[in-house]
Tab-separated table of C-alpha atoms and ligand atoms in Angstrom:
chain	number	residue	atom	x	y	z
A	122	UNK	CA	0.000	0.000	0.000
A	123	UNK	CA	1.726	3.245	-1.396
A	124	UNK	CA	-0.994	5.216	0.962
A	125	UNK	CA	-0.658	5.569	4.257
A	126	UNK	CA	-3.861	3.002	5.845
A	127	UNK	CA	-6.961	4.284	8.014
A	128	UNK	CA	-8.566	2.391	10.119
A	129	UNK	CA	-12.021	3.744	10.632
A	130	UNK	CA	-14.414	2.624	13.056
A	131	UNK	CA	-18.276	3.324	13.051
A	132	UNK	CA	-19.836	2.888	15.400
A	133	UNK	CA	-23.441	3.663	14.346
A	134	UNK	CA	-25.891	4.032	17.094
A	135	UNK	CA	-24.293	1.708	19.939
A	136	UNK	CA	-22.929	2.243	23.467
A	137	UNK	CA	-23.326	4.748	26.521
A	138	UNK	CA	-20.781	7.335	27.852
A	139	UNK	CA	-19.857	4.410	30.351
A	140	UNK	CA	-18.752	2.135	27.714
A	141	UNK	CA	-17.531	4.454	24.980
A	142	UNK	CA	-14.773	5.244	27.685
A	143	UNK	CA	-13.984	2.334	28.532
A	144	UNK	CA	-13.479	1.964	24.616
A	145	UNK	CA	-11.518	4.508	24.094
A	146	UNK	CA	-8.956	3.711	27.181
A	147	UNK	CA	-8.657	0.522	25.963
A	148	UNK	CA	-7.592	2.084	22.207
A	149	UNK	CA	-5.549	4.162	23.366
A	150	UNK	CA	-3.480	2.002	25.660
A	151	UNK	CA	-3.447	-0.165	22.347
A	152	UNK	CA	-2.527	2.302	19.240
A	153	UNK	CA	0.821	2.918	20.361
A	154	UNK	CA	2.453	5.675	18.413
A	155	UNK	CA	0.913	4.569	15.228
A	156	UNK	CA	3.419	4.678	13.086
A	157	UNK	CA	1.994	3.149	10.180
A	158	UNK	CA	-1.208	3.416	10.422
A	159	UNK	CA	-4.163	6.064	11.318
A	160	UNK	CA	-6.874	4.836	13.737
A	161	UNK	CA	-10.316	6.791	13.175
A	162	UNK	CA	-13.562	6.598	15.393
A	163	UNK	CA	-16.916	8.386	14.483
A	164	UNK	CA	-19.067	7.675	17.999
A	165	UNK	CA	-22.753	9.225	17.514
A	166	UNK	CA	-22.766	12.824	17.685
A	167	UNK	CA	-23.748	13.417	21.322
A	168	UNK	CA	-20.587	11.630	22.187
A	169	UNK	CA	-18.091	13.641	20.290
A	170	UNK	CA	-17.918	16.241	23.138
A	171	UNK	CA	-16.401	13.253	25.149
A	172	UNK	CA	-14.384	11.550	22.778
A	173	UNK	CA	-12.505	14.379	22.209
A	174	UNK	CA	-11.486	14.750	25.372
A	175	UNK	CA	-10.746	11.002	25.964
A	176	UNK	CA	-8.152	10.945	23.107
A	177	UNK	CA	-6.333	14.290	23.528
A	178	UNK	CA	-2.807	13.617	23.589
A	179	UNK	CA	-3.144	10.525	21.514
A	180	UNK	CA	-2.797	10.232	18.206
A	181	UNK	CA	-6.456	8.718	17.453
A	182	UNK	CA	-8.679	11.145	14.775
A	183	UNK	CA	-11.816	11.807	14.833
A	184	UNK	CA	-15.058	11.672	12.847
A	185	UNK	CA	-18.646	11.764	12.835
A	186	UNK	CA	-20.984	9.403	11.199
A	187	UNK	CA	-23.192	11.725	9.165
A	188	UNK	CA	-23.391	16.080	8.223
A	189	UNK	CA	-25.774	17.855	7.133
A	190	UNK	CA	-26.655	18.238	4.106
A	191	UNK	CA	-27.289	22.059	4.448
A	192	UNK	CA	-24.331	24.714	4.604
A	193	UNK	CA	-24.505	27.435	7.365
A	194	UNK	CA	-27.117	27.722	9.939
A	195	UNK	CA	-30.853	27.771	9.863
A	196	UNK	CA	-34.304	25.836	10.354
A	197	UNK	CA	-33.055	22.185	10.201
A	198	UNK	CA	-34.794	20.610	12.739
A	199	UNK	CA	-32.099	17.813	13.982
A	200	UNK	CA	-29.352	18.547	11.593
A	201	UNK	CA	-26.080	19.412	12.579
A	202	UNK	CA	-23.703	21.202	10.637
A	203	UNK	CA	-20.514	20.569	9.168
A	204	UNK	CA	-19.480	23.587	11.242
A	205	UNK	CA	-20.376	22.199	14.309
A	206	UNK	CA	-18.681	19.503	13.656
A	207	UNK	CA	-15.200	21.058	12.980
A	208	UNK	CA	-16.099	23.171	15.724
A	209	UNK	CA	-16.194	20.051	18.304
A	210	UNK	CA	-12.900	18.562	17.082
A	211	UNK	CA	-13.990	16.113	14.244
A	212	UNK	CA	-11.693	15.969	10.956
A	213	UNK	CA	-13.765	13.938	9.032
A	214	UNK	CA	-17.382	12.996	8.527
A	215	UNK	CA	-19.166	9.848	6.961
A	216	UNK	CA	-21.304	10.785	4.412
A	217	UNK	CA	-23.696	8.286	2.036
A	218	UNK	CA	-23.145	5.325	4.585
A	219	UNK	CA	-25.809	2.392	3.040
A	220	UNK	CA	-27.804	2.875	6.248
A	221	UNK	CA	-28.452	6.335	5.584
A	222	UNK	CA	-29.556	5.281	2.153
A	223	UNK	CA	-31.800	2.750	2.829
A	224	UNK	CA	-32.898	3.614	5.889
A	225	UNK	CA	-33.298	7.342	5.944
A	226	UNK	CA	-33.739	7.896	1.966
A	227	UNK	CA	-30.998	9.696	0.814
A	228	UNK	CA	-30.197	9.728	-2.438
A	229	UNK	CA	-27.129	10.554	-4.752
A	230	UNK	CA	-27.721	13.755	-4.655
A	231	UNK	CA	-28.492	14.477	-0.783
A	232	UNK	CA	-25.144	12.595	-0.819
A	233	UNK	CA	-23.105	15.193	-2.766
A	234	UNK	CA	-24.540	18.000	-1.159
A	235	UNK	CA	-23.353	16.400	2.089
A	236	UNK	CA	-19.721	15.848	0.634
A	237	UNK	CA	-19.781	19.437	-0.660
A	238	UNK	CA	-21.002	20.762	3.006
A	239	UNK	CA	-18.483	18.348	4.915
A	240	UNK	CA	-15.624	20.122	2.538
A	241	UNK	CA	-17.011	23.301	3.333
A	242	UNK	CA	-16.410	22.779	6.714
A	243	UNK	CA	-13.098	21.888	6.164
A	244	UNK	CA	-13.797	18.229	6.805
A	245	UNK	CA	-13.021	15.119	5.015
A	246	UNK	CA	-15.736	12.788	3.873
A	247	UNK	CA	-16.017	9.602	4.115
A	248	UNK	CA	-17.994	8.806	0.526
A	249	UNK	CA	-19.322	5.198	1.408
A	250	UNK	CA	-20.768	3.479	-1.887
A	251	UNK	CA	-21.695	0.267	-2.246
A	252	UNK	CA	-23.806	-2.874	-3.991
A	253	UNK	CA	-26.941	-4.618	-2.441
A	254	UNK	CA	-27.049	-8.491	-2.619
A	255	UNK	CA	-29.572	-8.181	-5.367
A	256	UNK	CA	-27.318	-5.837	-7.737
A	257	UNK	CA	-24.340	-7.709	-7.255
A	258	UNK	CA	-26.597	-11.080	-8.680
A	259	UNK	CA	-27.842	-8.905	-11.419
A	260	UNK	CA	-23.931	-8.191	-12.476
A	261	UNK	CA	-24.902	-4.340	-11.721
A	262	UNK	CA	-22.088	-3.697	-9.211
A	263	UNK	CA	-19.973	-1.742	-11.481
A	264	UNK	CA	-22.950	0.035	-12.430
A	265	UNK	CA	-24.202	0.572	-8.880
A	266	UNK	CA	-21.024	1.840	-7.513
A	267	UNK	CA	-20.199	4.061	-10.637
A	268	UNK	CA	-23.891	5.710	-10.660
A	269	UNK	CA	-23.046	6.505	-6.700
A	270	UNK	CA	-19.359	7.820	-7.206
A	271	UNK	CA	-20.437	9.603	-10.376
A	272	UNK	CA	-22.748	11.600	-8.647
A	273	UNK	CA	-20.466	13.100	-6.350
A	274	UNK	CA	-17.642	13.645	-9.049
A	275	UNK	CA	-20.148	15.316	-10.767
A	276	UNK	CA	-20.955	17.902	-8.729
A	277	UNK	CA	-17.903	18.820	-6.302
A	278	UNK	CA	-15.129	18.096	-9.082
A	279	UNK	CA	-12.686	15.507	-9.506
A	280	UNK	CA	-9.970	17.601	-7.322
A	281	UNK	CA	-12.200	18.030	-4.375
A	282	UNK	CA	-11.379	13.714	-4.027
A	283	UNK	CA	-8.094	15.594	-2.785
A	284	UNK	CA	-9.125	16.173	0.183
A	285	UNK	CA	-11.316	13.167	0.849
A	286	UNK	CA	-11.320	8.989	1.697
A	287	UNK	CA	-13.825	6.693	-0.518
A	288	UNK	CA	-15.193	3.511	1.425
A	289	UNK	CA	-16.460	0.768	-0.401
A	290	UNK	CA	-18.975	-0.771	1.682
A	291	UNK	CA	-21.202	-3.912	-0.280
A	292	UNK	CA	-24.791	-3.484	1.438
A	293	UNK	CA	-24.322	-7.696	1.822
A	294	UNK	CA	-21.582	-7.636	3.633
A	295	UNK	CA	-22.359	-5.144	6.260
A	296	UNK	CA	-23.399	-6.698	9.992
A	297	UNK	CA	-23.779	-10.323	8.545
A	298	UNK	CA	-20.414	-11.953	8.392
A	299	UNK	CA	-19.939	-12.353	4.879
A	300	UNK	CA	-17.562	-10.313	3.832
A	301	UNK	CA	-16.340	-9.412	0.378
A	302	UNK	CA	-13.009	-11.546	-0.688
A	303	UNK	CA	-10.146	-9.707	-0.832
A	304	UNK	CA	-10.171	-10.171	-4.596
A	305	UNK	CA	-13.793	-9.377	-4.951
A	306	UNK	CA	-13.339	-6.249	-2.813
A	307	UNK	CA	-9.965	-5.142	-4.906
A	308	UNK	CA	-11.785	-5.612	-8.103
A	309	UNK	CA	-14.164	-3.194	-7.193
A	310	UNK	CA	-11.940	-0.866	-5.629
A	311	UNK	CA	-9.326	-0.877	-8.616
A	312	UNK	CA	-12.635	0.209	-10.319
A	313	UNK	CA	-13.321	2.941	-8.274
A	314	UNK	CA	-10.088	4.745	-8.469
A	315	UNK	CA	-10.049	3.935	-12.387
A	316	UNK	CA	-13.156	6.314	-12.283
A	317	UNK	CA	-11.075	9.037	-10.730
A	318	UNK	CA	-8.123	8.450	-12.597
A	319	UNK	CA	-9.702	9.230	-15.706
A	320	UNK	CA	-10.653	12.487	-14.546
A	321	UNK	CA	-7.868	13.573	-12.813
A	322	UNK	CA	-4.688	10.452	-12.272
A	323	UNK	CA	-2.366	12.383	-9.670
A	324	UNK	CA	-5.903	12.443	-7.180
A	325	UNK	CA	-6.829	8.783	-7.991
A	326	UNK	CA	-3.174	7.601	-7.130
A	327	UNK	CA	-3.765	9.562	-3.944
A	328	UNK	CA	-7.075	8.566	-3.024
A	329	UNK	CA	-7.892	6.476	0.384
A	330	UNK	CA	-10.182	3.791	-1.041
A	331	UNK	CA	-11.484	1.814	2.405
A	332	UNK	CA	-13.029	-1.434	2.648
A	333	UNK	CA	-15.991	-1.597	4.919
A	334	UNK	CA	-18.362	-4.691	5.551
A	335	UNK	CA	-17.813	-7.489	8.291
A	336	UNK	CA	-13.951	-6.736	8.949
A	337	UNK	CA	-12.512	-8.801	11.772
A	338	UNK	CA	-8.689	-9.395	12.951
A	339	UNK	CA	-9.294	-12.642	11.079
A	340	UNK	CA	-9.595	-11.251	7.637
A	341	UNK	CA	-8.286	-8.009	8.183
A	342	UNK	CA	-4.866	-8.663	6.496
A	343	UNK	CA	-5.458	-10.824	3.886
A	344	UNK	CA	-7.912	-7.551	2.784
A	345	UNK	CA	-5.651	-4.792	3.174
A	346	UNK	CA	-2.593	-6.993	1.252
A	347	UNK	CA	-4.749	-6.014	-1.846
A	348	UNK	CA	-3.061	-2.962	-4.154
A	349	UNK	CA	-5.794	-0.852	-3.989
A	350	UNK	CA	-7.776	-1.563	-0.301
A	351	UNK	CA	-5.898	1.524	1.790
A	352	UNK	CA	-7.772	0.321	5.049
A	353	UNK	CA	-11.231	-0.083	6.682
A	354	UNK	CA	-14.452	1.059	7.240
A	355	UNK	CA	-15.197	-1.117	10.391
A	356	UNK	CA	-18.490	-1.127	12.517
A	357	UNK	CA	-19.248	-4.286	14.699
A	358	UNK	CA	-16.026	-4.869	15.226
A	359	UNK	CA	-14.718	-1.381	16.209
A	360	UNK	CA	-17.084	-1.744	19.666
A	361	UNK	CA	-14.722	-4.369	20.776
A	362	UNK	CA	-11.337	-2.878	21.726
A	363	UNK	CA	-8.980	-6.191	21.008
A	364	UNK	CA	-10.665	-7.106	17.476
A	365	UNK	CA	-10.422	-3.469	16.586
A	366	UNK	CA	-6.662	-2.970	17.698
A	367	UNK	CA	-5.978	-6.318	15.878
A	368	UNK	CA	-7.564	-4.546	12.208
A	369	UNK	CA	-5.873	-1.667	13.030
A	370	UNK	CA	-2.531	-3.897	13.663
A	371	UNK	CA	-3.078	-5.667	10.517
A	372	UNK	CA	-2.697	-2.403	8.540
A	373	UNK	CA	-0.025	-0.489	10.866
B	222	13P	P1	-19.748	-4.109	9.974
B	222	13P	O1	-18.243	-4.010	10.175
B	222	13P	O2	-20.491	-4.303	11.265
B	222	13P	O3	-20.107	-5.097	8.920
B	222	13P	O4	-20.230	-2.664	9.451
B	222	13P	C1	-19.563	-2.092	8.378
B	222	13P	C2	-20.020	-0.690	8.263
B	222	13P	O5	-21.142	-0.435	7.875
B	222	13P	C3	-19.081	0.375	8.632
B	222	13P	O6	-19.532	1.618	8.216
């Protein structure tokens, strides 16, 4: 891996302030100096205040797990802004994660209005794209994944990928076990930056593509051995502190 790896973890809408800390202590007893490796946790917003505090001193970034989609400040009942966000500590935000598409509706272009407002904010996003179980059958990844990353080339610009991390994240793969094979996954990721590179090669060579979906200690390696996997999206397994030190070992 010519790019330096991330290890990200999600950790969606899990835990209390009593366990997040305990969490946290345990990571950073674990991380080390992190050489070779960046270690990444988005908690759920409320917790960020916290998190921040727990991990001053260490070298552990950190992230949220959605922005708004709306730039500035105004009548957004429940939103919270890229702003904010920088404003609390966060670097990056997650934006287009399969459970906000599913679950909550957004679409491609909510998506890329939320990449464009994380950037805004200074922030890197997180661009998660990725196939459903169905599409995948149908031979429709490429076309899935293109039609997602498309969108958000599209409207910020190839040279706004400067300054953020892709995360391929099949919809299959995510919270059942099955992840993708390391040569499925690099397939699809070799893809991905191939759609950069032909707008813009110096960005694509550059680019943080992550794998997300069912990432363990076990299979960590054999994933991130692949040319073009630069790390992980991780969500399950970033709740437990030994599993997630052992990804984040894997790639360090
Ligand atoms: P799991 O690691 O639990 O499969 O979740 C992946 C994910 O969705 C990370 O964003």
């Amino acid at each position: 891996m010519a790019r330096r790896p991330l290890i990200a973890g999600n950790w969606k809408m899990n835990g209390s302030l009593r366990e997040s800390r305990k969490l946290v202590d345990a990571l950073r007893a674990g991380v080390g100096s992190a050489a070779g490796a960046d270690m990444l946790l988005a908690p759920p917003y409320v917790y960020i205040p916290a998190v921040k505090e727990w991990i001053a001193g260490s070298p552990i970034l950190l992230g949220a797990q959605d922005v708004a989609d709306k730039q500035g400040a105004g009548a957004y009942t429940g939103e919270v802004s890229g702003a904010m966000l920088a404003e609390l500590g966060c670097g990056y935000a997650i934006v287009g994660h399969s459970e906000r598409r599913t679950l909550y509706g957004e679409t491609d272009s909510v998506v890329a209005a939320k990449f464009k407002a994380a950037q805004a904010a200074k922030l890197v996003p997180i661009l998660c794209v990725g196939e459903t179980l169905a599409e995948r059958d149908a031979g429709a990844t490429e076309q899935t994944v293109s039609r997602q990353l498309e969108a958000v080339l599209d409207t910020a610009g190839a040279d706004a990928f400067a300054r953020a991390v892709v995360a391929y994240e099949p919809v299959w793969a995510i919270g059942t076990g099955r992840t993708a094979s390391p040569e499925q996954a690099q397939d699809v990721h070799a893809f991905l930056r191939a759609l950069v590179a032909a707008r813009n090669g110096t960005i694509a060579a550059d680019l943080k593509i992550l794998y997300g979906g069912s990432v363990k200690g076990a299979n960590a390696r054999a994933l991130f051995d692949m040319d073009d996997i630069d790390g992980g999206l991780v969500g399950g397994a970033s709740l437990v502190a030994a599993e997630f030190l052992a990804i984040f070992r894997a790639a360090a």
